[in-house]
Amino acid sequence: MSQATTKTLPNSPDQRFLPPVFSGVAKIVAKERYRNFCRLTFRCPEIAAKAQPGQFVNLYLDGLGTETSFERSSLPMAAILPRPFSVAKIVPLKKGVIQSDEPQAFSVLFDIRGTGTNWLAQLTTDVPVRVSGPLGKGFWLPEGTKTAVLVAGGLGIAPFPFLAERLKAQGVETILLLGAKTKDKLPFDPVRAEFPLLRNGKPLSYWGVDEFESIGVRSAIALEEPEDGFFAGTVTQLFEAWLSTQKELDGTAVYGCGPTQMLKVLTQLAQSYGLHCQVSLEERMGCGIGICFGCPIPVKSGGYRLCCTDGPVFDASELAL
C-alpha cells in the first residue's frame, strides 16, 4: 500500500506529506442540518482514499448544476474565495456496486454563519460542487502513545471524528472533551455517557457526544453557562479536572482544535504536565496551497509558517500563540 493510501497515522511531523491534490467535481450524497450546523457528505474517492486526519478540503462557490446560483457581482473577494473545511469523516458508502475497496466519500461539518456557508447549506443531494484536496498536513501519533485526549472548543470538533476512528483502529485509548458556551451551541447532540469520566466517584459530566459514544470513545461535555448534568466551565477547565484524576500520564498525547485563546490555555496545561500536544489551527485562508501567503502563523523560533501547507496541525510547543 502506498503512503498516499495508508490507514495509519504517521509517527512524526516529518513523516507527513502533501499528497497530489485532486481538483474536480464531487457530488453531494448526504446532507444533515441541525440547529445552526450542517454536515455535507461528498462522493469523491480521489480525496476519500488519500485524506489523513487533520487535513482539509477547499469547496468552491460555483453553483455547478444547481438553480441555487451564487451571486458574485456585488460581493467582496473574501466572499468569492473557496471555503476550507476539515475532513470530518471518511464514509465507505457500502450500498450499491462499488468497484474499489478504497473509501468512496468524505464529509465536512460547518456552522452557518455567512454568505458562503449559507449558500452551501442550501444545496441538496446530487448537486455537484467543485472541490480540491486533500490539503495541508494533519495529525501524527508519537511512538509509545497509549492514550489520546481530544480537546475541542465548539466547531473545533470538526476534524476529530476522523481522528478518533483512526486512533481507535490503531489500538489507542481515545477520550473526547467538548466545550461550548450553551447547549444549543454544541455541534453534535449530547447523549448519556455510557462510561462517564469520573472524579471522586462522580461523573465529570453525565453527558457525552453521540458521534463519539457510538464508536466506543468516552466523552464529556463542558458548558460555560451551567446546566444540570454537564461540567460547568470551559473545556480547558474540564481537561484540567480530568488531568487531576490521572495517576499515570505516561504515553498520553493531547490533540486540540478550537479558538486561539482556548488552544493557548490547552498548550500551557499540556506543557505543565509534560504532555505532547498538537493543535489544529482555525485560520482564514485564501488559496489553501501556499501561493497567497494569507495565513502566516508566528513561531517561537522566529518568523512564520503557513497554516495551509505547514499545518493546519502543528506541534503546540513550537507556536507563539
CSV table of C-alpha atoms in Angstrom, one decimal:
chain,number,residue,atom,x,y,z
A,1,MET,CA,0.0,0.0,0.0
A,2,SER,CA,1.4,3.4,-0.9
A,3,GLN,CA,1.9,6.2,1.6
A,4,ALA,CA,-0.9,8.1,-0.1
A,5,THR,CA,-3.4,5.5,0.9
A,6,THR,CA,-2.0,4.3,4.3
A,7,LYS,CA,-4.6,3.8,7.0
A,8,THR,CA,-2.2,4.6,9.9
A,9,LEU,CA,-1.1,7.9,11.3
A,10,PRO,CA,2.5,9.0,10.7
A,11,ASN,CA,4.7,8.8,13.8
A,12,SER,CA,6.3,12.2,13.5
A,13,PRO,CA,5.6,15.5,11.8
A,14,ASP,CA,8.4,14.9,9.4
A,15,GLN,CA,6.6,11.8,8.0
A,16,ARG,CA,3.6,13.8,7.0
A,17,PHE,CA,3.4,14.7,3.3
A,18,LEU,CA,1.4,16.8,0.9
A,19,PRO,CA,-0.3,14.3,-1.4
A,20,PRO,CA,-1.2,15.0,-5.0
A,21,VAL,CA,-4.2,17.3,-4.9
A,22,PHE,CA,-7.4,16.3,-6.6
A,23,SER,CA,-9.2,19.2,-8.2
A,24,GLY,CA,-12.5,18.5,-9.8
A,25,VAL,CA,-16.2,17.9,-9.1
A,26,ALA,CA,-17.8,15.9,-6.2
A,27,LYS,CA,-21.5,15.2,-5.8
A,28,ILE,CA,-23.3,15.7,-2.5
A,29,VAL,CA,-24.7,12.3,-1.4
A,30,ALA,CA,-26.0,13.2,2.0
A,31,LYS,CA,-27.0,16.4,3.9
A,32,GLU,CA,-27.8,16.8,7.6
A,33,ARG,CA,-28.9,20.1,9.2
A,34,TYR,CA,-29.5,20.6,12.8
A,35,ARG,CA,-29.6,23.8,14.8
A,36,ASN,CA,-27.1,26.2,13.1
A,37,PHE,CA,-24.9,23.4,11.8
A,38,CYS,CA,-24.7,21.5,8.5
A,39,ARG,CA,-22.9,18.3,7.5
A,40,LEU,CA,-22.4,17.6,3.8
A,41,THR,CA,-21.1,14.2,2.5
A,42,PHE,CA,-19.4,14.2,-0.9
A,43,ARG,CA,-18.8,11.2,-3.1
A,44,CYS,CA,-15.1,11.7,-4.1
A,45,PRO,CA,-12.9,8.6,-4.0
A,46,GLU,CA,-9.9,10.6,-5.1
A,47,ILE,CA,-10.0,12.6,-1.8
A,48,ALA,CA,-11.5,10.0,0.5
A,49,ALA,CA,-8.8,7.4,-0.3
A,50,LYS,CA,-5.9,9.8,0.3
A,51,ALA,CA,-7.0,12.1,3.2
A,52,GLN,CA,-5.4,11.9,6.6
A,53,PRO,CA,-7.0,13.2,9.9
A,54,GLY,CA,-6.3,16.9,10.2
A,55,GLN,CA,-6.2,17.6,6.5
A,56,PHE,CA,-8.8,19.8,4.8
A,57,VAL,CA,-10.5,20.4,1.5
A,58,ASN,CA,-11.5,23.6,-0.4
A,59,LEU,CA,-15.1,23.9,-1.6
A,60,TYR,CA,-15.7,26.4,-4.4
A,61,LEU,CA,-18.9,28.5,-4.6
A,62,ASP,CA,-19.6,27.9,-8.3
A,63,GLY,CA,-23.2,26.8,-8.3
A,64,LEU,CA,-22.5,24.0,-10.7
A,65,GLY,CA,-25.5,22.1,-11.9
A,66,THR,CA,-27.9,23.8,-9.5
A,67,GLU,CA,-30.6,26.5,-9.7
A,68,THR,CA,-29.2,28.0,-6.5
A,69,SER,CA,-26.6,30.1,-8.2
A,70,PHE,CA,-24.0,32.0,-6.2
A,71,GLU,CA,-24.2,35.7,-7.0
A,72,ARG,CA,-20.7,37.1,-7.3
A,73,SER,CA,-21.0,40.5,-8.9
A,74,SER,CA,-21.7,42.7,-5.8
A,75,LEU,CA,-19.6,40.7,-3.3
A,76,PRO,CA,-16.1,41.4,-1.9
A,77,MET,CA,-13.3,39.0,-2.8
A,78,ALA,CA,-13.5,37.3,0.6
A,79,ALA,CA,-17.0,36.0,-0.3
A,80,ILE,CA,-15.8,34.6,-3.5
A,81,LEU,CA,-12.7,32.7,-2.3
A,82,PRO,CA,-13.0,28.9,-1.7
A,83,ARG,CA,-14.0,27.7,1.8
A,84,PRO,CA,-11.6,25.5,3.7
A,85,PHE,CA,-13.2,22.7,5.8
A,86,SER,CA,-11.6,19.9,7.8
A,87,VAL,CA,-12.2,16.4,6.6
A,88,ALA,CA,-14.6,15.4,9.4
A,89,LYS,CA,-15.1,11.8,8.5
A,90,ILE,CA,-14.4,9.2,5.8
A,91,VAL,CA,-17.6,7.5,4.6
A,92,PRO,CA,-17.4,4.0,3.0
A,93,LEU,CA,-20.8,4.1,1.1
A,94,LYS,CA,-21.3,0.4,1.2
A,95,LYS,CA,-24.6,0.5,-0.7
A,96,GLY,CA,-24.7,-0.4,-4.3
A,97,VAL,CA,-22.0,-1.8,-6.5
A,98,ILE,CA,-18.5,-0.3,-5.7
A,99,GLN,CA,-15.6,-1.1,-8.0
A,100,SER,CA,-13.0,-0.4,-5.4
A,101,ASP,CA,-12.2,-1.3,-1.7
A,102,GLU,CA,-11.0,2.3,-1.2
A,103,PRO,CA,-13.2,4.8,0.7
A,104,GLN,CA,-15.7,6.5,-1.6
A,105,ALA,CA,-16.8,9.7,0.3
A,106,PHE,CA,-15.9,12.2,2.9
A,107,SER,CA,-17.9,14.6,5.0
A,108,VAL,CA,-17.4,18.2,6.2
A,109,LEU,CA,-19.1,19.9,9.2
A,110,PHE,CA,-19.6,23.7,9.5
A,111,ASP,CA,-21.7,26.3,11.2
A,112,ILE,CA,-23.9,28.5,9.0
A,113,ARG,CA,-22.6,32.0,9.7
A,114,GLY,CA,-22.1,34.0,6.4
A,115,THR,CA,-22.7,34.3,2.7
A,116,GLY,CA,-20.7,31.2,1.6
A,117,THR,CA,-21.8,28.8,4.3
A,118,ASN,CA,-25.5,29.9,3.9
A,119,TRP,CA,-25.2,29.1,0.2
A,120,LEU,CA,-23.6,25.7,0.8
A,121,ALA,CA,-26.2,24.8,3.4
A,122,GLN,CA,-29.0,25.4,0.8
A,123,LEU,CA,-27.6,22.7,-1.6
A,124,THR,CA,-29.3,19.4,-1.9
A,125,THR,CA,-28.1,15.9,-2.7
A,126,ASP,CA,-26.9,15.0,-6.2
A,127,VAL,CA,-25.7,18.6,-6.6
A,128,PRO,CA,-22.1,18.8,-8.0
A,129,VAL,CA,-19.6,21.0,-6.2
A,130,ARG,CA,-16.1,21.9,-7.3
A,131,VAL,CA,-13.6,20.7,-4.7
A,132,SER,CA,-9.9,20.4,-4.2
A,133,GLY,CA,-8.0,18.3,-1.7
A,134,PRO,CA,-6.7,16.8,0.5
A,135,LEU,CA,-4.8,19.9,1.5
A,136,GLY,CA,-2.4,20.6,4.4
A,137,LYS,CA,-0.6,18.4,6.9
A,138,GLY,CA,-2.5,16.6,9.5
A,139,PHE,CA,-2.1,14.9,12.9
A,140,TRP,CA,0.6,12.3,13.8
A,141,LEU,CA,0.9,9.7,16.5
A,142,PRO,CA,4.1,9.8,18.6
A,143,GLU,CA,5.7,6.5,19.2
A,144,GLY,CA,4.6,5.0,22.5
A,145,THR,CA,1.2,6.8,22.7
A,146,LYS,CA,-1.3,4.8,24.7
A,147,THR,CA,-4.0,7.4,25.4
A,148,ALA,CA,-5.1,10.3,23.2
A,149,VAL,CA,-7.2,13.1,24.6
A,150,LEU,CA,-9.0,15.2,22.0
A,151,VAL,CA,-10.0,18.6,23.3
A,152,ALA,CA,-12.4,20.6,21.2
A,153,GLY,CA,-13.9,24.1,21.5
A,154,GLY,CA,-17.2,24.3,19.7
A,155,LEU,CA,-16.8,23.6,16.0
A,156,GLY,CA,-13.2,22.7,16.7
A,157,ILE,CA,-14.6,19.2,17.0
A,158,ALA,CA,-14.8,19.0,13.1
A,159,PRO,CA,-11.5,17.0,12.4
A,160,PHE,CA,-12.0,14.7,15.4
A,161,PRO,CA,-14.4,12.1,14.2
A,162,PHE,CA,-11.9,11.1,11.6
A,163,LEU,CA,-9.0,11.2,14.0
A,164,ALA,CA,-10.9,9.2,16.7
A,165,GLU,CA,-11.7,6.4,14.3
A,166,ARG,CA,-8.1,6.2,13.1
A,167,LEU,CA,-6.7,6.2,16.7
A,168,LYS,CA,-9.2,3.5,17.8
A,169,ALA,CA,-8.2,1.4,14.8
A,170,GLN,CA,-4.6,1.7,15.9
A,171,GLY,CA,-5.4,0.5,19.4
A,172,VAL,CA,-5.1,3.9,21.2
A,173,GLU,CA,-7.4,4.6,24.1
A,174,THR,CA,-9.2,7.8,22.9
A,175,ILE,CA,-11.1,10.4,25.0
A,176,LEU,CA,-13.1,13.3,23.6
A,177,LEU,CA,-13.7,16.5,25.6
A,178,LEU,CA,-16.0,19.1,24.0
A,179,GLY,CA,-16.8,22.6,25.3
A,180,ALA,CA,-19.4,25.2,24.2
A,181,LYS,CA,-21.0,28.3,25.8
A,182,THR,CA,-24.5,26.8,25.8
A,183,LYS,CA,-26.2,23.6,24.9
A,184,ASP,CA,-27.6,24.9,21.6
A,185,LYS,CA,-24.0,25.7,20.5
A,186,LEU,CA,-23.0,22.1,20.6
A,187,PRO,CA,-22.1,20.8,17.1
A,188,PHE,CA,-23.3,17.3,18.0
A,189,ASP,CA,-26.2,16.1,20.1
A,190,PRO,CA,-25.4,15.2,23.7
A,191,VAL,CA,-26.2,11.7,24.9
A,192,ARG,CA,-26.0,10.0,28.2
A,193,ALA,CA,-22.4,8.8,28.6
A,194,GLU,CA,-22.2,5.0,28.8
A,195,PHE,CA,-18.9,5.1,30.8
A,196,PRO,CA,-18.6,8.7,32.1
A,197,LEU,CA,-15.3,10.1,33.1
A,198,LEU,CA,-15.1,10.2,37.0
A,199,ARG,CA,-13.7,12.4,39.6
A,200,ASN,CA,-14.1,11.3,43.3
A,201,GLY,CA,-16.5,8.7,42.1
A,202,LYS,CA,-18.8,11.1,40.4
A,203,PRO,CA,-19.1,11.9,36.6
A,204,LEU,CA,-17.3,15.0,35.4
A,205,SER,CA,-20.3,15.2,33.0
A,206,TYR,CA,-23.2,12.8,32.7
A,207,TRP,CA,-23.4,13.8,29.1
A,208,GLY,CA,-21.2,12.7,26.2
A,209,VAL,CA,-21.2,13.3,22.5
A,210,ASP,CA,-23.3,10.9,20.4
A,211,GLU,CA,-20.9,10.8,17.4
A,212,PHE,CA,-18.1,9.5,19.7
A,213,GLU,CA,-20.0,7.4,22.2
A,214,SER,CA,-21.4,5.4,19.3
A,215,ILE,CA,-17.9,4.2,18.3
A,216,GLY,CA,-16.8,3.5,21.8
A,217,VAL,CA,-15.0,6.7,22.5
A,218,ARG,CA,-15.6,8.0,26.1
A,219,SER,CA,-16.5,11.7,26.1
A,220,ALA,CA,-17.6,14.6,28.3
A,221,ILE,CA,-19.2,18.0,27.6
A,222,ALA,CA,-18.5,21.3,29.3
A,223,LEU,CA,-20.9,24.2,29.2
A,224,GLU,CA,-19.8,27.7,30.2
A,225,GLU,CA,-23.4,28.5,31.2
A,226,PRO,CA,-24.2,25.8,33.8
A,227,GLU,CA,-26.9,23.2,33.1
A,228,ASP,CA,-27.8,20.1,35.0
A,229,GLY,CA,-25.6,17.1,34.2
A,230,PHE,CA,-22.9,19.0,32.3
A,231,PHE,CA,-19.5,20.0,33.5
A,232,ALA,CA,-19.7,23.7,34.4
A,233,GLY,CA,-16.9,25.7,32.9
A,234,THR,CA,-14.7,25.8,29.8
A,235,VAL,CA,-13.3,22.7,28.0
A,236,THR,CA,-9.8,23.5,29.3
A,237,GLN,CA,-11.1,23.5,32.8
A,238,LEU,CA,-12.7,20.1,32.0
A,239,PHE,CA,-9.4,18.9,30.7
A,240,GLU,CA,-7.6,20.1,33.9
A,241,ALA,CA,-10.2,18.4,36.0
A,242,TRP,CA,-9.6,15.1,34.0
A,243,LEU,CA,-5.8,15.5,34.5
A,244,SER,CA,-6.3,15.8,38.2
A,245,THR,CA,-7.9,12.3,38.2
A,246,GLN,CA,-4.9,10.6,36.5
A,247,LYS,CA,-2.3,8.8,38.5
A,248,GLU,CA,-0.3,7.9,35.4
A,249,LEU,CA,0.1,10.1,32.3
A,250,ASP,CA,3.0,8.4,30.6
A,251,GLY,CA,2.1,7.7,27.0
A,252,THR,CA,-0.6,10.4,26.9
A,253,ALA,CA,-0.9,12.7,23.9
A,254,VAL,CA,-3.2,15.8,23.6
A,255,TYR,CA,-4.9,17.0,20.4
A,256,GLY,CA,-6.6,20.3,20.4
A,257,CYS,CA,-8.8,22.3,18.0
A,258,GLY,CA,-10.8,25.5,18.7
A,259,PRO,CA,-10.4,29.2,19.3
A,260,THR,CA,-6.8,30.6,19.7
A,261,GLN,CA,-7.3,31.5,23.4
A,262,MET,CA,-8.5,28.1,24.2
A,263,LEU,CA,-5.5,26.5,22.4
A,264,LYS,CA,-3.1,28.8,24.3
A,265,VAL,CA,-4.5,27.6,27.7
A,266,LEU,CA,-4.5,24.0,26.5
A,267,THR,CA,-0.9,24.3,25.4
A,268,GLN,CA,0.1,25.7,28.8
A,269,LEU,CA,-1.7,22.9,30.6
A,270,ALA,CA,-0.1,20.2,28.5
A,271,GLN,CA,3.4,21.7,29.0
A,272,SER,CA,2.9,21.9,32.8
A,273,TYR,CA,2.1,18.2,32.8
A,274,GLY,CA,4.9,17.3,30.4
A,275,LEU,CA,2.5,16.1,27.7
A,276,HIS,CA,3.0,16.1,24.0
A,277,CYS,CA,0.4,18.4,22.4
A,278,GLN,CA,-0.7,19.0,18.8
A,279,VAL,CA,-3.1,21.7,17.8
A,280,SER,CA,-5.1,22.3,14.6
A,281,LEU,CA,-5.4,26.0,13.9
A,282,GLU,CA,-8.6,27.7,12.6
A,283,GLU,CA,-7.3,30.4,10.2
A,284,ARG,CA,-8.7,32.3,7.3
A,285,MET,CA,-7.1,31.0,4.2
A,286,GLY,CA,-7.1,32.4,0.6
A,287,CYS,CA,-5.8,29.8,-1.8
A,288,GLY,CA,-5.1,26.9,0.6
A,289,ILE,CA,-2.0,25.8,-1.3
A,290,GLY,CA,0.7,28.3,-0.1
A,291,ILE,CA,0.6,30.8,-3.0
A,292,CYS,CA,-1.2,33.8,-1.5
A,293,PHE,CA,0.7,33.8,1.9
A,294,GLY,CA,-2.5,34.8,3.5
A,295,CYS,CA,-2.3,32.6,6.6
A,296,PRO,CA,1.0,33.2,8.4
A,297,ILE,CA,1.5,31.6,11.8
A,298,PRO,CA,4.2,33.0,14.2
A,299,VAL,CA,6.5,30.5,15.7
A,300,LYS,CA,8.8,30.8,18.7
A,301,SER,CA,12.0,30.3,16.7
A,302,GLY,CA,11.2,33.4,14.8
A,303,GLY,CA,9.4,34.0,11.5
A,304,TYR,CA,6.3,32.4,10.3
A,305,ARG,CA,4.8,29.2,9.0
A,306,LEU,CA,1.9,28.9,6.6
A,307,CYS,CA,-1.3,27.4,8.1
A,308,CYS,CA,-2.3,25.8,4.8
A,309,THR,CA,0.9,24.0,3.8
A,310,ASP,CA,2.9,23.7,7.0
A,311,GLY,CA,-0.2,22.9,9.0
A,312,PRO,CA,-3.0,23.3,9.9
A,313,VAL,CA,-1.7,20.9,12.5
A,314,PHE,CA,1.4,22.0,14.5
A,315,ASP,CA,3.3,20.9,17.5
A,316,ALA,CA,1.9,23.3,20.1
A,317,SER,CA,5.3,23.8,21.7
A,318,GLU,CA,6.6,25.5,18.5
A,319,LEU,CA,3.9,28.1,18.2
A,320,ALA,CA,3.9,31.7,19.5
A,321,LEU,CA,0.3,31.6,20.5
